[in-house]
mmCIF file of C-alpha atoms in Angstrom:
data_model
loop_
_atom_site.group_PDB
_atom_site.id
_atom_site.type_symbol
_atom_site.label_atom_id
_atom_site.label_comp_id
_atom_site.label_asym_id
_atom_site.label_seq_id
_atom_site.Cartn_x
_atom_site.Cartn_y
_atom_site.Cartn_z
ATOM 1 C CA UNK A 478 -134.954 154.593 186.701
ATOM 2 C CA UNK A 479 -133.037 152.119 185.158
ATOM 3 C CA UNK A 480 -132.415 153.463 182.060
ATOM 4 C CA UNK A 481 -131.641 157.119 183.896
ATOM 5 C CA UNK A 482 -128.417 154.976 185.688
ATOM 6 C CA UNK A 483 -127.580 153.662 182.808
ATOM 7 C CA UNK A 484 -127.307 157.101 180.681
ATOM 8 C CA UNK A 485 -125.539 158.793 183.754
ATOM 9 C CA UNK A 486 -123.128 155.895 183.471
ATOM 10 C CA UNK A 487 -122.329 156.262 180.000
ATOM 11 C CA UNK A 488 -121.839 159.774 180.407
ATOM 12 C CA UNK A 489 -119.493 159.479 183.609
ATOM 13 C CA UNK A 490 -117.218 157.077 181.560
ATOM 14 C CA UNK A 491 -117.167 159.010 178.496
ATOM 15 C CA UNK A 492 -115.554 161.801 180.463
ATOM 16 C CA UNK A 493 -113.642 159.683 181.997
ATOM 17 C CA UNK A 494 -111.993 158.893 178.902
ATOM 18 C CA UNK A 495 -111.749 162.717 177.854
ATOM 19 C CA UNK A 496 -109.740 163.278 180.649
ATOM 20 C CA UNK A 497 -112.849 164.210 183.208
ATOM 21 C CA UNK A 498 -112.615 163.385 186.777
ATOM 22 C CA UNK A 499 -115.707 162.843 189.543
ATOM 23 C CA UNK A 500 -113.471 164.617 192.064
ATOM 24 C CA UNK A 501 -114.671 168.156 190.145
ATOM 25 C CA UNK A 502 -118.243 166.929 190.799
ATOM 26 C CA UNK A 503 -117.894 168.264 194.122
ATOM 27 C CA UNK A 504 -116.095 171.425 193.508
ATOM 28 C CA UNK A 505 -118.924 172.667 191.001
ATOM 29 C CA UNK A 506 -121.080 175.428 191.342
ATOM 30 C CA UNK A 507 -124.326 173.349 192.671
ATOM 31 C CA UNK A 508 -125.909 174.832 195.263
ATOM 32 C CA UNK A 509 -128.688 173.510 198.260
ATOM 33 C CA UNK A 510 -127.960 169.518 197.997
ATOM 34 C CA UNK A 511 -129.568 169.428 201.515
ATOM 35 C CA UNK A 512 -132.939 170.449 199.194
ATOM 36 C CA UNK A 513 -132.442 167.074 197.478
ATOM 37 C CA UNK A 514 -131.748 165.262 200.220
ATOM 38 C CA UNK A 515 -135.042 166.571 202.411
ATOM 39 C CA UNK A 516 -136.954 165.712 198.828
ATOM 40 C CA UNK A 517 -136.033 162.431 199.120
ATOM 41 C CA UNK A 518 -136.676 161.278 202.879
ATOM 42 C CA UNK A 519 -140.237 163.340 202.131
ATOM 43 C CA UNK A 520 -141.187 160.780 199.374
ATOM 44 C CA UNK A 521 -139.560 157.320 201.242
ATOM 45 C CA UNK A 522 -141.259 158.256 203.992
ATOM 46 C CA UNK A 523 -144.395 158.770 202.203
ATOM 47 C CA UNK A 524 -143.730 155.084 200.034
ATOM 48 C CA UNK A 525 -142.716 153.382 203.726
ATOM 49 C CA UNK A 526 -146.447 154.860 204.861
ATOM 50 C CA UNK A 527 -147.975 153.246 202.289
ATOM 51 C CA UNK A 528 -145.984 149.866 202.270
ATOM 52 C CA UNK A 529 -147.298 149.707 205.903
ATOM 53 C CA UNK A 530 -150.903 150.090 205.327
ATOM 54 C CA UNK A 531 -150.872 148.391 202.286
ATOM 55 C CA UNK A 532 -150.868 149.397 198.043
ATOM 56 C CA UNK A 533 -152.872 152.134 197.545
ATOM 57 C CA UNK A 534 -154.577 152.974 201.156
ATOM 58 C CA UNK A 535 -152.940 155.596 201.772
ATOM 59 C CA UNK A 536 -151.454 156.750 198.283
ATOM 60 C CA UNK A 537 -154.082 159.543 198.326
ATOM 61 C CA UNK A 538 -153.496 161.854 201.322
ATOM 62 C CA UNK A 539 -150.009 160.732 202.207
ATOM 63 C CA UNK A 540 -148.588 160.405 198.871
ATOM 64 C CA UNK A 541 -149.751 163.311 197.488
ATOM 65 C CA UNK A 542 -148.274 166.469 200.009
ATOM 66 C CA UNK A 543 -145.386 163.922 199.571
ATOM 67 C CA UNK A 544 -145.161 164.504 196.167
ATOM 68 C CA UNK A 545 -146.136 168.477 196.211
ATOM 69 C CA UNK A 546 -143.577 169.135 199.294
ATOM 70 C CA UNK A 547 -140.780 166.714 197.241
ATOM 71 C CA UNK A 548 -141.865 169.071 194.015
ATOM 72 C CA UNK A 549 -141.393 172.496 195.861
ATOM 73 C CA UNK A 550 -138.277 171.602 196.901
ATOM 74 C CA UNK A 551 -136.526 170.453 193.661
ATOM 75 C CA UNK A 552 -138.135 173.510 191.810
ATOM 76 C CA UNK A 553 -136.253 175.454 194.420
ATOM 77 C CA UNK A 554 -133.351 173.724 193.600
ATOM 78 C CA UNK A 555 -133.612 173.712 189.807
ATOM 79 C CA UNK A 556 -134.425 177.801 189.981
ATOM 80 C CA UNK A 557 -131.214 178.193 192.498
ATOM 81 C CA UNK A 558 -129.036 176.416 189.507
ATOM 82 C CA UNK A 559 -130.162 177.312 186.713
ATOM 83 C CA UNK A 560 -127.401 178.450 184.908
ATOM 84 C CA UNK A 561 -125.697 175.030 185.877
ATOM 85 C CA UNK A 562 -125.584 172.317 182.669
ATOM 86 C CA UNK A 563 -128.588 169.858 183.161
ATOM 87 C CA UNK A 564 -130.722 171.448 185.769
ATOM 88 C CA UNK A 565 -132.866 172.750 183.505
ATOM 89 C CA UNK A 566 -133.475 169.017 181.657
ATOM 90 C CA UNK A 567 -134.016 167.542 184.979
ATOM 91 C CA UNK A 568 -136.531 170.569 186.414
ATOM 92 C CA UNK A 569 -138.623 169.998 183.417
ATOM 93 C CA UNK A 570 -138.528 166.603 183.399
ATOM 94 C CA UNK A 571 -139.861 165.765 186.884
ATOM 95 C CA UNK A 572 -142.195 168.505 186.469
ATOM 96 C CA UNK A 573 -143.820 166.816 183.549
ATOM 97 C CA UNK A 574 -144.191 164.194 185.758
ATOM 98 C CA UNK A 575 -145.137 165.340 188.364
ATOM 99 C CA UNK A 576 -148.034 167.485 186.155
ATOM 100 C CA UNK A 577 -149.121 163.537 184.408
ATOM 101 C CA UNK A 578 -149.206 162.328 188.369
ATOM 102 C CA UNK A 579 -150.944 165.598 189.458
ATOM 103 C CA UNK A 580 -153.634 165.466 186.720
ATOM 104 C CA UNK A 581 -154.525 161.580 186.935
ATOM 105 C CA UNK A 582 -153.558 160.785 190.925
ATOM 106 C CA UNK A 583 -150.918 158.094 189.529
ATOM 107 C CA UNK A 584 -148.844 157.505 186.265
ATOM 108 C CA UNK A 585 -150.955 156.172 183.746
ATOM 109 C CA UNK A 586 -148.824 153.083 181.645
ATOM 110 C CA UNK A 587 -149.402 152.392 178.108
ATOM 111 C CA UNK A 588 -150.326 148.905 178.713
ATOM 112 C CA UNK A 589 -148.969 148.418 174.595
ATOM 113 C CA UNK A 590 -145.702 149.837 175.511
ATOM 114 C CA UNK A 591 -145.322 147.101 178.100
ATOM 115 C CA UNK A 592 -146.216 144.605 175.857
ATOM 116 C CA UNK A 593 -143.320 145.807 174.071
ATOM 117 C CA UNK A 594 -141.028 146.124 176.504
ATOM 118 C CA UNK A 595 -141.907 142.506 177.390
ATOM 119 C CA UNK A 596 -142.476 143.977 180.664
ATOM 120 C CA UNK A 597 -145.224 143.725 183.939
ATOM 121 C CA UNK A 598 -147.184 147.329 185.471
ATOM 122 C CA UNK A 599 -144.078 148.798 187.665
ATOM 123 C CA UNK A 600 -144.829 147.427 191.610
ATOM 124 C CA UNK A 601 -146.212 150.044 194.042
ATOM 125 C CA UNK A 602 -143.337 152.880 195.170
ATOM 126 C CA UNK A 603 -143.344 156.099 195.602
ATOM 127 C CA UNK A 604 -145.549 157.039 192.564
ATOM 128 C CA UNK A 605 -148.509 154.344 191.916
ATOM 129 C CA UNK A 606 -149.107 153.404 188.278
ATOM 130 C CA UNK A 607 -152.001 152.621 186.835
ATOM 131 C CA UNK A 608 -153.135 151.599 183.203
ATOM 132 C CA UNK A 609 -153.837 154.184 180.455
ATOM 133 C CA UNK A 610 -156.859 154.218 178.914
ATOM 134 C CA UNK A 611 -159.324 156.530 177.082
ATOM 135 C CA UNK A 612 -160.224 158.651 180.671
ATOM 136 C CA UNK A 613 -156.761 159.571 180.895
ATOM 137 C CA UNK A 614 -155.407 162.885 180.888
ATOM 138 C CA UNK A 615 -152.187 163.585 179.217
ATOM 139 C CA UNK A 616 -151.364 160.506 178.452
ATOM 140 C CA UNK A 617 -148.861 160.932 175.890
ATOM 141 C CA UNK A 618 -146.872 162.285 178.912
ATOM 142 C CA UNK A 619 -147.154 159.073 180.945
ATOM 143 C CA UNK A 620 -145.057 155.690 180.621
ATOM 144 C CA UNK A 621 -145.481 155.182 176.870
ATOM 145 C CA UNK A 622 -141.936 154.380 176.185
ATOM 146 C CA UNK A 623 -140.882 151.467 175.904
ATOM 147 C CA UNK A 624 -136.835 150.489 176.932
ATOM 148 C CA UNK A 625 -135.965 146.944 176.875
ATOM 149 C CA UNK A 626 -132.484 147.449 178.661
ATOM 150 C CA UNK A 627 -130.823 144.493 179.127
ATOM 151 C CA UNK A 628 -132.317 142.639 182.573
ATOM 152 C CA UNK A 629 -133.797 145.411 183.054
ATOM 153 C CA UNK A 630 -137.076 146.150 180.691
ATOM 154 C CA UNK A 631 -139.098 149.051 181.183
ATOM 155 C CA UNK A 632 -141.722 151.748 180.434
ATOM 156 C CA UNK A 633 -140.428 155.468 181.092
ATOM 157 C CA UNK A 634 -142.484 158.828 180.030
ATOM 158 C CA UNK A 635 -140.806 161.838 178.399
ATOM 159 C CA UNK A 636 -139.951 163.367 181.339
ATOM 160 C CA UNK A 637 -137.712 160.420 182.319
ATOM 161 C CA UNK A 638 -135.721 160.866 179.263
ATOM 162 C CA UNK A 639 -135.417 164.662 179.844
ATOM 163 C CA UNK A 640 -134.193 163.410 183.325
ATOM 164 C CA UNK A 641 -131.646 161.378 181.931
ATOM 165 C CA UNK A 642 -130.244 163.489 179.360
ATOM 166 C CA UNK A 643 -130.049 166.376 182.099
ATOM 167 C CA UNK A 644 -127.868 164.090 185.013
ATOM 168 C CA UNK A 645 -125.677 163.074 181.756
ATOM 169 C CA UNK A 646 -124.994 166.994 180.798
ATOM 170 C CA UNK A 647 -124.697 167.985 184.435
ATOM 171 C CA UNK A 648 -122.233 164.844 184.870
ATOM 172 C CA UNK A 649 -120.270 165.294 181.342
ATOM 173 C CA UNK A 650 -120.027 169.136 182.024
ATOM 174 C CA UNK A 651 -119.022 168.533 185.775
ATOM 175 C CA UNK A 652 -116.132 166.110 185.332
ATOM 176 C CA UNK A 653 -114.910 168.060 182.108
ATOM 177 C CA UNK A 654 -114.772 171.445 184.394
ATOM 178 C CA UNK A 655 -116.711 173.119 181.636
ATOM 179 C CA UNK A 656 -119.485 174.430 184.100
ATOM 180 C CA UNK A 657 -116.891 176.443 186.432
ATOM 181 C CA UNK A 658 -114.995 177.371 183.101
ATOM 182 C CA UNK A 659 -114.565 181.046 183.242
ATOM 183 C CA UNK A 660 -115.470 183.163 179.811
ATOM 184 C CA UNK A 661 -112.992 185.029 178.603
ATOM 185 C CA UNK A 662 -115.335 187.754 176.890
ATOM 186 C CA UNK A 663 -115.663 190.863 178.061
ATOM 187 C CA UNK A 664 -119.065 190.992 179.854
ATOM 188 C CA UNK A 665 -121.220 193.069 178.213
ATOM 189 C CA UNK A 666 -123.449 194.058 181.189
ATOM 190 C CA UNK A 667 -120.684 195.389 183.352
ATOM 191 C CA UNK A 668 -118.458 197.998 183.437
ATOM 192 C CA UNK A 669 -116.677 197.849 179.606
ATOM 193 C CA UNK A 670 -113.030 198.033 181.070
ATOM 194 C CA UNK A 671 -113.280 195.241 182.878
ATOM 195 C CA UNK A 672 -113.634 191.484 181.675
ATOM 196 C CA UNK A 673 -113.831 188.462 182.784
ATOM 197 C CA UNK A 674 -110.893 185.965 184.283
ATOM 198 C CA UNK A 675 -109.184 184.816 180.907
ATOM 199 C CA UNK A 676 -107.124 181.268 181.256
ATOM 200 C CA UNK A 677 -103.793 181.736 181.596
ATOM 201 C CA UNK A 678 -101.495 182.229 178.118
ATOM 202 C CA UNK A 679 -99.322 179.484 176.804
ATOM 203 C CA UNK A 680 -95.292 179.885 175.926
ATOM 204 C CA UNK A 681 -96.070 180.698 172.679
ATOM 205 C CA UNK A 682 -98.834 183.494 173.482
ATOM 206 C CA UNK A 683 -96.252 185.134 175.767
ATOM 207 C CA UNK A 684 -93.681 185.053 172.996
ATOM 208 C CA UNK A 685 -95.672 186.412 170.752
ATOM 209 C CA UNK A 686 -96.924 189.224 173.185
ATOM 210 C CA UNK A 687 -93.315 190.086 173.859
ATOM 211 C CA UNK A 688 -92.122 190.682 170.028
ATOM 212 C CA UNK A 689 -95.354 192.511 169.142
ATOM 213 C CA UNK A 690 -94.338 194.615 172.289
ATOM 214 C CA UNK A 691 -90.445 195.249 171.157
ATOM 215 C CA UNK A 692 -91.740 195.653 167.715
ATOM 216 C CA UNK A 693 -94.121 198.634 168.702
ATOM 217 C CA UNK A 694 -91.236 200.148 171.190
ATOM 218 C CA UNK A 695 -89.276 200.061 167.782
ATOM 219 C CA UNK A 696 -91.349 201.670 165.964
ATOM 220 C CA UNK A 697 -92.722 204.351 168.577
ATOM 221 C CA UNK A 698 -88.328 205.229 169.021
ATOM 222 C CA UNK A 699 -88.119 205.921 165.296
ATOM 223 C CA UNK A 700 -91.293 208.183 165.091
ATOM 224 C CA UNK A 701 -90.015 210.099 167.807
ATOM 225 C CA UNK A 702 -86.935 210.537 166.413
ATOM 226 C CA UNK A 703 -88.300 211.752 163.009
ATOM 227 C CA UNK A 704 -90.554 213.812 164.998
ATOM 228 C CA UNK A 705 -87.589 215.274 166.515
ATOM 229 C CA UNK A 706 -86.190 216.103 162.893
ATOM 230 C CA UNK A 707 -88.835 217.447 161.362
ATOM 231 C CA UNK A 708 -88.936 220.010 164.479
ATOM 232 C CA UNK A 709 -85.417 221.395 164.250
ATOM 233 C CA UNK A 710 -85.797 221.859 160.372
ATOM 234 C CA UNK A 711 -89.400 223.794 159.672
ATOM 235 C CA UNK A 712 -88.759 225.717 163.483
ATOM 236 C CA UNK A 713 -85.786 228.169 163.464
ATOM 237 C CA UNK A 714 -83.837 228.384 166.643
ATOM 238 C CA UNK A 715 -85.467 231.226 168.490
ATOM 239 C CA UNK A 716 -82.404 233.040 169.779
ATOM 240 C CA UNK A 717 -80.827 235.380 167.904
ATOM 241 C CA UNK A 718 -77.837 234.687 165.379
ATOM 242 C CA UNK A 719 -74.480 235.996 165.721
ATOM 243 C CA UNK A 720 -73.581 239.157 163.636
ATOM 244 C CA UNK A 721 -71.345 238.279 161.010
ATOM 245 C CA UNK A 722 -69.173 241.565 160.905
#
């Protein structure tokens, strides 16, 4: 978790400094945060169970519809918001996870990577860990990454980092209002006279516009007028000429 803050931190203050602003967090096309929010009072309430009766007792029942109710809901939320920046990192991150957890009842730890991380096995939460060894299933997908953050050391799995390189897209694309940026291609699926919102055009697009314009009314007057020309000379008039005598 630790190092997930500290990438969505980095991220929110280097758009910050391009100009990006949190208030545009809000206004962005993200859809069913009350999904998230249920998610997370499933799981606490499922970690404050097992705090209650004790590491472990009731990890097994409790903990897991926790986890497979807390799953269904952020898969609904990662498939509503899909096309947002991010969500698809994060979706496939926690469920990598939550596949390790499924497969094993707990997130196996490479005990090595702690040892390099200078670290202890992660205290009970919502997700009990347990050391890797050779009965473990898919444990290249546990906590075998070590990330000695500074007073903060500790062991994440892949899907951790594809966690925390989704919130940084979804926050870098949010503040930098790239993710309700309109595209100003025509949309090839539609109807092909019709395109989609284009910004709007600077003073010097509009001045060019404008002279292209007068320079084609120029030119379409002078055709006409040649057009005109070459008319009265091949056509004779078609009423009759006056009798000389």
């Amino acid at each position: 978790m630790g190092l997930i803050l500290l990438v969505v931190a980095c991220a929110a203050l280097v758009a910050r400094l391009c100009g990006g602003r949190l208030a545009r967090l809000d206004s962005g096309p993200v859809r069913g945060w009350r999904l998230l929010a249920a998610s997370l009072v499933v799981v606490g309430l499922a970690a404050a169970v097992d705090a209650v009766n004790g590491p472990g007792r009731a990890f097994g029942p409790v903990n897991a519809f926790a986890l497979v109710v807390g799953g269904v809901l952020v898969a609904v939320f990662c498939v509503a918001n899909r096309s947002v920046p991010g969500v698809g990192l994060v979706g496939l991150g926690l469920l990598l996870n939550a596949l390790v957890v499924g497969v094993n009842g707990a997130m196996p730890v490479s005990r090595h990577a702690l040892l390099r991380a200078g670290t202890a096995m992660p205290a009970a939460g919502p997700v009990r860990h347990v050391g890797a060894d050779q009965q473990t299933s898919l444990g290249r997908l546990g906590d075998v990454v070590p990330v000695p953050l500074p007073g903060h050391r500790e062991v994440d799995s892949a899907g951790d980092l594809l966690v925390a390189a989704g919130a940084a897209q979804f926050v870098l694309a949010g503040m930098l209002g790239q993710a309700n940026r309109p595209d100003p291609r025509p949309d090839p699926g539609g109807d092909p006279g019709r395109s989609r919102t284009r910004p709007p055009a600077t003073g010097t697009e509009r001045r060019r516009r404008d002279s292209t314009r007068t320079r084609y009314r120029g030119r379409g007057a002078t055709v006409g007028a040649d057009a005109e020309l070459v008319r009265v000379i091949v056509q004779p008039p078609t009423g009759e000429m006056p009798d000389p005598d």
